[in-house]
XYZ file of C-alpha atoms in Angstrom:
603
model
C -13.997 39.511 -21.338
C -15.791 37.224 -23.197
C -15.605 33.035 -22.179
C -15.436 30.800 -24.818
C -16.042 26.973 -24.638
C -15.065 24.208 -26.849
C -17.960 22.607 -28.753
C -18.439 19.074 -28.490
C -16.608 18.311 -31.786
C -13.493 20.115 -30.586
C -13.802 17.904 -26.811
C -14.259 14.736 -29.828
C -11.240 15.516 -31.895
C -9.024 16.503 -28.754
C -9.644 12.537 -27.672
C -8.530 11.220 -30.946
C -5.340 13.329 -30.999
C -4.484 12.066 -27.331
C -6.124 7.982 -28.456
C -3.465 8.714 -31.395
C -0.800 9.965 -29.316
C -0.994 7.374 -26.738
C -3.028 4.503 -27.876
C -1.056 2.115 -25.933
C -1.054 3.984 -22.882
C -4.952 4.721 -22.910
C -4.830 0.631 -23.555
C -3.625 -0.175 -21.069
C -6.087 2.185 -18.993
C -8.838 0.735 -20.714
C -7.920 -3.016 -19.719
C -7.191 -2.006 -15.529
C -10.579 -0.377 -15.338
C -12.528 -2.987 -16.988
C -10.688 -5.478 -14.743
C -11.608 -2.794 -12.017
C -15.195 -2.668 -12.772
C -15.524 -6.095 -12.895
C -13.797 -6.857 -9.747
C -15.775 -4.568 -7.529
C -18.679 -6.379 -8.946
C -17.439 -9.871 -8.312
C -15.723 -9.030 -4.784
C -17.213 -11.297 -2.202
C -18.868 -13.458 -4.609
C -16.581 -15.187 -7.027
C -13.276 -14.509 -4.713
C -11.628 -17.136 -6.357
C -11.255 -14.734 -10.097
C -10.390 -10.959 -7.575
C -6.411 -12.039 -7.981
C -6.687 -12.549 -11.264
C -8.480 -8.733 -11.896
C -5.509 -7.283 -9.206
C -2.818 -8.880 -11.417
C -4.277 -7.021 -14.369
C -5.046 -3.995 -12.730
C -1.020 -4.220 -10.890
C 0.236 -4.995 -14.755
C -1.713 -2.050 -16.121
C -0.450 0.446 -13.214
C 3.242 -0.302 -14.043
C 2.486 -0.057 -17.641
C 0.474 3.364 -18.010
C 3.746 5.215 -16.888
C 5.906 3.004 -18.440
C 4.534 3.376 -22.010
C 3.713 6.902 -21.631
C 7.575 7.663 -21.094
C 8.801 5.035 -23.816
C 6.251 7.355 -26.424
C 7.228 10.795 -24.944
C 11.396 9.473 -25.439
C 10.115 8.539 -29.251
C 8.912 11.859 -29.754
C 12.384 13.126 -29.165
C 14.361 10.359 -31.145
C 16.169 9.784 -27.811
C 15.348 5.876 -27.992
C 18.017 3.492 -29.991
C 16.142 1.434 -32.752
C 13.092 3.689 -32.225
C 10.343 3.214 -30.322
C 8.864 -0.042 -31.096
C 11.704 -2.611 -29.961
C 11.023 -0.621 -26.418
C 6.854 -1.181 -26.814
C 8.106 -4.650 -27.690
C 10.445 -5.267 -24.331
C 7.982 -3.595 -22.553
C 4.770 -5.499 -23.673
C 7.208 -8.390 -22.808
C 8.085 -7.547 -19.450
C 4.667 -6.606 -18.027
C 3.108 -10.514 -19.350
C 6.012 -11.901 -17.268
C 5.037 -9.547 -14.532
C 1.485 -10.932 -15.085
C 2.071 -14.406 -15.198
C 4.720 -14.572 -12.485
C 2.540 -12.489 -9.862
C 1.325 -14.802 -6.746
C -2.015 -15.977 -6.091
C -1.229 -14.789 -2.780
C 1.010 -11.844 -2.999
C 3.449 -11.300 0.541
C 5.129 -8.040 1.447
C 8.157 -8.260 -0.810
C 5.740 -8.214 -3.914
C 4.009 -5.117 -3.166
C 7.401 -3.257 -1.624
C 8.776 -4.381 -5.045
C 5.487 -2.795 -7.396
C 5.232 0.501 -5.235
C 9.044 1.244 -5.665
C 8.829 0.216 -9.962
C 5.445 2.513 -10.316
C 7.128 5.319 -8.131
C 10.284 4.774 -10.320
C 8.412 4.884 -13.592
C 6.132 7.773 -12.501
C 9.678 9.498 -11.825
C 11.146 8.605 -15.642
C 8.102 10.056 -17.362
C 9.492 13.087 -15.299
C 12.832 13.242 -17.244
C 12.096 10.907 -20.267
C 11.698 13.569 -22.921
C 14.964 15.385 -21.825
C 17.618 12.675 -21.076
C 20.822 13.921 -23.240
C 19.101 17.546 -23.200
C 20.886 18.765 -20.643
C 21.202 22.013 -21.401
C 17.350 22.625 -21.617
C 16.742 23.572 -17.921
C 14.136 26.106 -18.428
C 12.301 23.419 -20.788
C 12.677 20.452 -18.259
C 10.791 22.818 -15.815
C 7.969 23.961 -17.833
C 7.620 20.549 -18.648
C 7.313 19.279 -15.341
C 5.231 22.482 -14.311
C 2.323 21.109 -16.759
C 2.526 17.988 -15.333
C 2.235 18.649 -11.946
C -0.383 21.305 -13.000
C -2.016 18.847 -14.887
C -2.529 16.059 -12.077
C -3.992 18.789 -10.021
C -6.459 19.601 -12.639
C -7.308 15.785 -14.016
C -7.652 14.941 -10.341
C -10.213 18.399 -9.318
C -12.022 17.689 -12.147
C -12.640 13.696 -12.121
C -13.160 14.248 -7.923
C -16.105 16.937 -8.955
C -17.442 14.902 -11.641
C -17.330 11.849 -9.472
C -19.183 13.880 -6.657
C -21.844 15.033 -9.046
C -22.961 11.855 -10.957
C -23.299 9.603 -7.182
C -25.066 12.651 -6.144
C -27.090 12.167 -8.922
C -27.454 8.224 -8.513
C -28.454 8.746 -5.128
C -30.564 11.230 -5.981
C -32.516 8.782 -8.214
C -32.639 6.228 -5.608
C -34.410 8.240 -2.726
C -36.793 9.591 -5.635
C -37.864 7.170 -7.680
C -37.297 3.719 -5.576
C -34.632 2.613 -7.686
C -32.557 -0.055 -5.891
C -28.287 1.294 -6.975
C -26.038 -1.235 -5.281
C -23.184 0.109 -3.393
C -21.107 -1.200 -5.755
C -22.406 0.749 -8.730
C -20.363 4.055 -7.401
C -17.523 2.261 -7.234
C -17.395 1.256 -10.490
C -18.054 4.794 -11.305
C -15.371 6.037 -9.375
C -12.897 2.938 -11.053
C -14.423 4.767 -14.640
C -13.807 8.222 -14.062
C -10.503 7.510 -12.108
C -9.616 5.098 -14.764
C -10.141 6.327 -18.112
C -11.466 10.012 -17.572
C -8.349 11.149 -15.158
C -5.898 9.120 -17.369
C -7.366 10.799 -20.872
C -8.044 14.293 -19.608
C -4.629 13.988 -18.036
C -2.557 12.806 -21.079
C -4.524 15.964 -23.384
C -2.327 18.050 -21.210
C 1.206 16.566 -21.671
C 3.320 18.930 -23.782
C 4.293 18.285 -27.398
C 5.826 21.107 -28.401
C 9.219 20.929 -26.380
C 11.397 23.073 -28.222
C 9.078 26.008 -27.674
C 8.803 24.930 -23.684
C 12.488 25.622 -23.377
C 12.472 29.182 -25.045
C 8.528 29.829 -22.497
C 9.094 32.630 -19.936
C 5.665 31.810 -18.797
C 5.405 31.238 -15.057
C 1.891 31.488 -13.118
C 2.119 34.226 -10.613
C -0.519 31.670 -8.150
C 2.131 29.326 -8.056
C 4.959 32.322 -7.231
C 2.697 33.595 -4.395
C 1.751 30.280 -2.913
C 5.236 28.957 -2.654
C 6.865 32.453 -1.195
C 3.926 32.979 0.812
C 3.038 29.491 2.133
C 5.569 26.657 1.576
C 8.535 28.508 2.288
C 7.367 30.173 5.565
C 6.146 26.649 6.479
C 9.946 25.332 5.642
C 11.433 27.936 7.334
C 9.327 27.629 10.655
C 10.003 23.745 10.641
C 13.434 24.527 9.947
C 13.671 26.317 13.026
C 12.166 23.485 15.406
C 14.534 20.978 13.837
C 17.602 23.084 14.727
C 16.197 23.871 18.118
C 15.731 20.359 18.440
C 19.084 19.847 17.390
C 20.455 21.639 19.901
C 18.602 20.643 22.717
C 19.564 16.860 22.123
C 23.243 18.615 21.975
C 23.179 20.115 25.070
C 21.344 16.764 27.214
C 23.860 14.901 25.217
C 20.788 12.489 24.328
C 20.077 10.471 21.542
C 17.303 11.636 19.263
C 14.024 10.411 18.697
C 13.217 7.649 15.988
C 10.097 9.819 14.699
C 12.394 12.631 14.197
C 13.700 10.788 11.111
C 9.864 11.009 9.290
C 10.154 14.710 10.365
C 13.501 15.537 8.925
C 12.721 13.929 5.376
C 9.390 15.257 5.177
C 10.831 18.727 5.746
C 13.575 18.330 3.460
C 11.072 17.209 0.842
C 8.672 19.901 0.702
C 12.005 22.379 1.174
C 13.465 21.037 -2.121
C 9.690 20.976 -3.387
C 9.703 24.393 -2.820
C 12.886 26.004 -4.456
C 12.251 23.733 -7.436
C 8.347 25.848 -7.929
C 10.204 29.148 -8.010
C 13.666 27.897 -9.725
C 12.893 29.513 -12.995
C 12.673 32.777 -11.302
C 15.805 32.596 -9.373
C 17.367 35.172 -11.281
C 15.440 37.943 -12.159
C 16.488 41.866 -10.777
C 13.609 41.238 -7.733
C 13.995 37.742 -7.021
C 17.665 37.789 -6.009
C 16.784 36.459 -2.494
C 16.172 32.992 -4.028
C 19.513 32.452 -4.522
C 20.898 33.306 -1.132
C 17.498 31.407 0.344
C 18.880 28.277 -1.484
C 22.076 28.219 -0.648
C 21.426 28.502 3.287
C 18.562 26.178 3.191
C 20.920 23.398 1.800
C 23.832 24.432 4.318
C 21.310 24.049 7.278
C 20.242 20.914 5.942
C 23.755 19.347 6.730
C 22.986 19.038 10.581
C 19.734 17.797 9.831
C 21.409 15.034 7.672
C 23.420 14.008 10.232
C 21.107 14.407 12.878
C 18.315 11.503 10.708
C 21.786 9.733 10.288
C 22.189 9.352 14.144
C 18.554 8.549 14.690
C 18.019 6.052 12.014
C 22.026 4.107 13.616
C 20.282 3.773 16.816
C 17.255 2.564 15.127
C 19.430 -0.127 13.352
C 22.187 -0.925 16.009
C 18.789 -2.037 18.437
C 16.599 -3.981 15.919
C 18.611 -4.052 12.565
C 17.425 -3.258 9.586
C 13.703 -3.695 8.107
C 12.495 -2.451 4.693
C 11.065 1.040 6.276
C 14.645 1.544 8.062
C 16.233 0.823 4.788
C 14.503 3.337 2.738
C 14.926 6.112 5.345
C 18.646 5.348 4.981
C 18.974 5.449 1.348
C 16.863 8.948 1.734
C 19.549 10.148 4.243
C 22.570 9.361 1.803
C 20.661 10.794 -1.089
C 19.943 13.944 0.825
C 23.664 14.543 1.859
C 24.190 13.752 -1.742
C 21.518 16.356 -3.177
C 22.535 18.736 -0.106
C 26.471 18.586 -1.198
C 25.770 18.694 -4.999
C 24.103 21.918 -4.826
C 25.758 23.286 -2.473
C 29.183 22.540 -4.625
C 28.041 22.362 -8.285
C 28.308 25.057 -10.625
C 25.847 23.455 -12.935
C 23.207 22.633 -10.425
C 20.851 20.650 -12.538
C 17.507 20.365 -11.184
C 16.731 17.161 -13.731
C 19.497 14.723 -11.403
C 16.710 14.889 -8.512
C 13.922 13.195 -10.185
C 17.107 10.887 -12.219
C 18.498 9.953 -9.090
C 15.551 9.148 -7.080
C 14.267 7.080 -9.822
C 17.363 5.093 -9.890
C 16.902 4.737 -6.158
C 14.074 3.086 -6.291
C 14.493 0.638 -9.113
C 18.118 -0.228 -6.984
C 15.735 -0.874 -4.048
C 13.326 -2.908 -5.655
C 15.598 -5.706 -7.331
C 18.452 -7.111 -7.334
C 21.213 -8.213 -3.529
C 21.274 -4.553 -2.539
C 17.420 -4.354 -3.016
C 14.919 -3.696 0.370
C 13.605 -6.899 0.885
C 17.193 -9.042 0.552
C 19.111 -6.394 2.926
C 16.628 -6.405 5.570
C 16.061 -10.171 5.581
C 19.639 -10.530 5.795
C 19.635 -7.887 8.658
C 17.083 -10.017 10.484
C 18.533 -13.149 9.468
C 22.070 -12.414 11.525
C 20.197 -10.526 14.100
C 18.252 -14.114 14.847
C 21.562 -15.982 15.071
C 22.843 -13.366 17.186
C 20.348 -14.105 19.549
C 19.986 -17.820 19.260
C 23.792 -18.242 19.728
C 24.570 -15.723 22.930
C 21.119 -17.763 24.523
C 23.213 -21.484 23.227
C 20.161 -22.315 21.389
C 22.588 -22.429 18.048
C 25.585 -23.992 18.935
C 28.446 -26.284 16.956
C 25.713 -26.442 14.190
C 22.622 -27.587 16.018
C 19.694 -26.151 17.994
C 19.744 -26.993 21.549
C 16.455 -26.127 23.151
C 16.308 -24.362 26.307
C 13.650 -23.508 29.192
C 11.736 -20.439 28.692
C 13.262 -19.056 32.302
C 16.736 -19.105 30.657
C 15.859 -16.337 28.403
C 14.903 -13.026 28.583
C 11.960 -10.787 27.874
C 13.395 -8.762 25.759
C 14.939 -12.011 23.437
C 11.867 -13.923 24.003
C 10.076 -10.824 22.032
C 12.785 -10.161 19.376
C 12.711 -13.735 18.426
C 9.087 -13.711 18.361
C 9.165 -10.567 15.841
C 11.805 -11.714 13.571
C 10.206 -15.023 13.205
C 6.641 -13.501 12.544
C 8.924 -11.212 10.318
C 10.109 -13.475 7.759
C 6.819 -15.400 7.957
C 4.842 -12.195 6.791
C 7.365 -12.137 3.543
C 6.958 -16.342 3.063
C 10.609 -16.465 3.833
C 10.140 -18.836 7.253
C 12.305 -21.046 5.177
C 15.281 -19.053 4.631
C 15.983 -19.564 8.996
C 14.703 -23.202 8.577
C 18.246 -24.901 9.163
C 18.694 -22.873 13.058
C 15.630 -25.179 14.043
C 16.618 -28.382 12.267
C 14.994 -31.051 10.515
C 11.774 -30.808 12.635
C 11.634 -27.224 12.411
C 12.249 -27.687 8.177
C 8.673 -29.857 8.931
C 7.084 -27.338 10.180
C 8.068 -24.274 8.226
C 6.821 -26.687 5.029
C 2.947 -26.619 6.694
C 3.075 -23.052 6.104
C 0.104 -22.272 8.406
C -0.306 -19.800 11.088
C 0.746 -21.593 14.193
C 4.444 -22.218 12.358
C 6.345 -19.704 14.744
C 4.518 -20.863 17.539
C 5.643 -24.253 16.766
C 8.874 -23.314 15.985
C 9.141 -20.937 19.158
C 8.153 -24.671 21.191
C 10.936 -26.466 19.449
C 13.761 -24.139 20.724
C 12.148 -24.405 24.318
C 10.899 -20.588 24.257
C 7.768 -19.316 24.265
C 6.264 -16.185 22.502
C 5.872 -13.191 25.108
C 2.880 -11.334 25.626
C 2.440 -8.664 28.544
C -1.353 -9.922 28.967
C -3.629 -12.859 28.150
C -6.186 -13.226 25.790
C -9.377 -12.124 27.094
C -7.089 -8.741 28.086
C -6.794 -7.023 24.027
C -5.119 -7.563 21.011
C -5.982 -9.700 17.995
C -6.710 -13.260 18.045
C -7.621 -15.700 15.137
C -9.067 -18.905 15.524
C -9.620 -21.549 12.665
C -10.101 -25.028 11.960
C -7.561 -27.344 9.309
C -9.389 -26.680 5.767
C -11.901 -29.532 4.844
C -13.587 -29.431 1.316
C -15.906 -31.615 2.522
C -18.969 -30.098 4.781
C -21.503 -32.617 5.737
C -24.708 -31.129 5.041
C -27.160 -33.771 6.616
C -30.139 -32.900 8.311
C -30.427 -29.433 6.447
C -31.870 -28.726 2.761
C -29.429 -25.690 1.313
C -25.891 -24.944 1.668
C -24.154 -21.500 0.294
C -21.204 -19.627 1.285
C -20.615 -15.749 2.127
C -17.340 -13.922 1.644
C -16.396 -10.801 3.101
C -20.221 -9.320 2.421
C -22.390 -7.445 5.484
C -25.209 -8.103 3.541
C -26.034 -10.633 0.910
C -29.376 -11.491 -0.796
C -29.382 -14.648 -2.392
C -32.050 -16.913 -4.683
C -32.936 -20.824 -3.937
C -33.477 -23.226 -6.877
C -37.291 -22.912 -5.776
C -37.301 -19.383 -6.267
C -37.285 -18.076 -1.908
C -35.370 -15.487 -1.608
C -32.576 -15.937 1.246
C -31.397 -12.726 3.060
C -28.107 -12.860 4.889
C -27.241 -9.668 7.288
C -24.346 -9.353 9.825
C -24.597 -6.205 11.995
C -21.071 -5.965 12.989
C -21.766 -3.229 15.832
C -24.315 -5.714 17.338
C -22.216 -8.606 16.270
C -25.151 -10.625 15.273
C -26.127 -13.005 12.318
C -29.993 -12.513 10.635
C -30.995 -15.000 7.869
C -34.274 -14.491 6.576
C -35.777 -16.575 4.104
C -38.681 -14.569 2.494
C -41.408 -13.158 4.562
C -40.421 -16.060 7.570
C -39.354 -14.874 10.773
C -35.480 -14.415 10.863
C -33.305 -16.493 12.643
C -30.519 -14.283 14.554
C -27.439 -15.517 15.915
C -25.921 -13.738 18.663
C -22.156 -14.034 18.125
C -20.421 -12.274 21.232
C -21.202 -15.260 24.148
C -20.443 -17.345 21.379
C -17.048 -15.912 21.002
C -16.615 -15.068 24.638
C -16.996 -18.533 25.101
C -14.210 -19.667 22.594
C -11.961 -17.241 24.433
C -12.255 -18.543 27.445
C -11.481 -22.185 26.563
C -8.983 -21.097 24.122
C -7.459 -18.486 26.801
C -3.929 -20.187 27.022
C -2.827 -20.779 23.340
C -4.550 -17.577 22.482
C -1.790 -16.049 24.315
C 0.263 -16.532 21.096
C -2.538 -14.779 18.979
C -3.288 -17.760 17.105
C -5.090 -21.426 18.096
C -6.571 -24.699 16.356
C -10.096 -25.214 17.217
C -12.373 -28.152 15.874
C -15.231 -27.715 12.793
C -17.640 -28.223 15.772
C -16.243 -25.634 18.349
C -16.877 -23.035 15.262
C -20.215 -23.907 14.388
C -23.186 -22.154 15.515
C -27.001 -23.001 15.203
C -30.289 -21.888 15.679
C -33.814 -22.322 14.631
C -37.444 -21.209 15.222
C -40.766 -22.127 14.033
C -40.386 -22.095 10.771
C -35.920 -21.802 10.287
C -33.241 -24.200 10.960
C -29.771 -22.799 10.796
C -26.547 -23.770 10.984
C -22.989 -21.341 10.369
C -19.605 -22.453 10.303
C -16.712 -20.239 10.667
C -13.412 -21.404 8.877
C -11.645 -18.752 10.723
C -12.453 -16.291 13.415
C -10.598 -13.073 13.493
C -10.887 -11.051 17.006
C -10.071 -8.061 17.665
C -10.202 -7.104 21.782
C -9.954 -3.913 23.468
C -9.596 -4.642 27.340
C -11.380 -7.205 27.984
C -14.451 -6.288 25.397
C -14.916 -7.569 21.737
C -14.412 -4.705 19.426
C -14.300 -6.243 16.072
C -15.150 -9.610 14.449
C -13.668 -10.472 10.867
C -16.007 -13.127 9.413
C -13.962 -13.715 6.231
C -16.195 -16.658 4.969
C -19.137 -17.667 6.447
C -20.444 -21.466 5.364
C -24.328 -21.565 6.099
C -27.125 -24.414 6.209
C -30.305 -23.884 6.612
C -33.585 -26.210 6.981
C -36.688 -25.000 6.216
C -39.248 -26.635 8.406
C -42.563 -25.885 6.694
């Protein structure tokens, strides 16, 4: 058989049909991997612009889907007014997306972007057949070429990606050429960026009519799925009923894990009857149908065994975001589970419309994630404040430390540091009164701590500081450094390795080695100055030991500085903040997030 390939004026005039097709789309790609490129380039340098490349990068990942599915429902006349009004309202709600995103994003924000991109990755899905309902056969070869397509876009940018840093670091070992690290990321951003996007949006159907009338189905995907996923479902199957009835017969309550287990099962079980659903019905393939049916009735006791874990889950600690999406799953699996087990129409389009729904439900609005689980933890707090009479008629009464348990000592601890992770310290600001409003408003670390103090409780760990776990120490922020006695002054962010110029032209070199956990500075061929951080930190631990205990202490500018000099070097580091990580006794990790250093050169 002869193999053709398209010449490079057929490759050209495929990208201007898709630039044509899409233009907005491929836009919008263009725009997140510039800002992409340009923030790996500027990442522990100018920090201060990064947020400003993530909100454009966050805006452009909502709106590649987004757009995509507004053009593919114009194609099909399904949109009222056409398709501009939607570009318009779209174009519109991504700037307020941009211009309302947080120079310092919490939880909530990213909980509320990955549930809107999964949600608009889900509508480009369905777009192109909302009111076609009875185009089932078209909805699936539809959705077969997309899912065939990511596989391909994503094989063929990972090769390509492979081959080029091969090639970079090919010319670096062979001709001395100095390629920053930071070069192949920017080459991954490109090809992940624009390549995967374009190459992926050539394959998106246009012709729908003739998808609905296709018979085409690849016999790979037929053998993979009958010979692979669904012995893999039915073997998992198997252990979850066995399970079942073990936890039956002990009369036990079942394992929280077990929930993860049961919807990853029923996932790639659905997954799996949906690859061969266009084949349900032919003369040899009868066995699909019976195979569905039972796999959704023996689903039902699974269902209500994840509803049984995921209750004693939320009876103990209430609900939190990850406890409230394994609930919705659980209703919308008995949902799914009863529809096709009951339906005569079983349409296979209401999974992908459904879970869509789901998630833009959970991402907004007083049934969303975020505001059921901080209400959740919100009661749960009072609960506990009120049976230990720290919350009573109105007022916080502090107690001794003795007077409380372990156990509430630690679930206070967790819900505080809960709603401090989401910024939302404030919203349990009136259980600690005025003086606990005062502290909430520093919005710094030690604010649970403090607040944990003002009730007359303490935070619980099982061991001190110097035993494991991670500590941070930091001084109040100055933006003043005095400087006196030393001739430069630059600061490092985030980097391992920095190489910087002085206004007389020495080069500075700056080098931690975080497995040694030392400091080098090197200022052109003069001997290096190293600073050997772990008795430094040791030290810090020790003094610190008894406020550490709450994973967080104030130390002074001068408790955090560090010098050193030699012949020809005087230097001088200040940490900010000191992130430590322990492991029994022994310093595993130390975050340096900014490093301020002075140095003095002494001849």
């Amino acid at each position: 058989m002869k193999l053709s390939f398209p010449s490079l004026q057929q490759l050209f005039a495929g990208a201007i049909q898709v630039a044509t097709r899409f233009p907005f789309t491929l836009a919008l790609a263009l725009i997140g991997t510039v800002s992409a490129v340009i923030s790996a380039n500027d990442f522990g340098i100018h920090e201060d612009n990064i947020i400003e490349y993530v909100k454009t990068i966050f805006s452009c990942q909502l709106g590649l889907p987004l757009l995509l599915a507004i053009s593919l429902m114009g194609e099909r006349k399904i949109l009222p007014l056409g398709v501009w009004p939607w570009r318009i309202l779209a174009a519109i709600a991504l700037f307020s997306y941009y211009w309302t995103f947080p120079s310092e994003p919490s939880i909530p924000h990213f909980i509320f972007h990955i549930l809107f991109t999964i949600g608009f990755h889900l509508l480009v899905s369905y777009a192109p057949y909302i009111g076609y309902n009875e185009e089932q056969n078209g909805f699936w070869q539809y959705n077969e070429k997309l899912f065939t397509g990511i596989l391909t876009a994503l094989l063929y940018t990972y090769v390509l990606f492979a081959g080029l840093a091969l090639s970079l670091g090919s010319v670096q070992a062979l001709f001395d050429v100095d390629i920053k690290l930071e070069r192949y990321t920017q080459l991954f951003f490109i090809l992940q960026g624009l390549f995967n996007t374009w190459f992926f949006l050539s394959i998106v159907p246009k012709n729908f009519e003739a998808l609905n009338t296709s018979k085409a189905y690849p016999l790979g995907l037929k053998i993979f799925t009958q010979y692979v996923l669904l012995p893999l479902v039915s073997i998992y199957l198997l252990i979850l009923l066995g399970y079942l009835f073990k936890i039956i017969i002990n009369w036990s309550l079942p394992k929280g894990w077990v929930s993860y287990l049961v919807i990853g099962f029923s996932v790639v079980g659905i997954l799996s009857l949906l690859l061969i659903h266009p084949i349900r019905n032919n003369k040899n393939n009868k066995w699909i149908l019976t195979y569905s049916r039972l796999f959704y009735f023996a689903l039902l006791p699974l269902v209500g065994l994840l509803t049984v874990a995921i209750y004693t889950r939320l009876s103990d600690y209430g609900i939190t975001e990850n406890r409230y999406f394994i609930m919705v799953l659980a209703a919308w699996l008995l949902g799914i589970t009863l529809y096709f087990i009951f339906s005569k129409q079983k349409n296979i389009k209401i999974i992908p419309l459904t879970l869509s729904l789901l998630a833009f439900a959970a991402a907004v609005g007083p049934f969303s994630a975020t505001n059921v689980s901080l209400k959740s933890q919100k009661n749960r707090l009072v609960s506990i404040l009120t049976s230990n009479q720290i919350w009573q008629n109105g007022q916080m009464n502090p107690v001794s430390s003795e007077s409380i348990s372990k156990e509430d000592n630690r679930n206070i601890s967790s819900i505080l540091y809960y709603f401090q992770a989401r910024e939302r310290l404030a919203d349990v600001g009136a259980y600690f009164g005025e003086k606990g409003q005062a502290i909430i408003a520093e919005n710094n670390y030690s604010s649970v701590d403090k607040l944990m103090d003002l009730a007359g409780v303490s935070s619980y760990k099982e061991s001190n500081a110097t035993a494991y776990g991670l500590f941070r120490l930091s001084y109040p922020n100055e933006n003043i450094i005095p400087i006196s006695g030393y001739d430069y002054h630059f600061v490092i962010k985030h980097n391992y390795q920095e190489e910087l110029e002085l206004p007389d032209g020495k080069k500075v070199k700056y080098t931690y080695y975080n497995h040694a956990k030392n400091i080098e500075l090197q200022v052109g061929n003069k001997a290096p100055v190293v600073l050997e951080l772990t008795p430094f930190v040791n030290d810090l631990l020790v003094k610190y030991d008894a406020q550490l205990r709450r994973s967080y202490a104030d130390a002074s500018r001068e408790e955090l500085s560090l010098e050193k000099e030699n012949e020809d070097l005087k230097v001088k580091v200040i940490f900010p903040e000191l992130s430590i990580s322990l492991n029994k006794k022994e310093l595993r990790e130390l975050n340096l997030r900014e490093v301020y250093v002075l140095i003095k050169l002494k001849k």
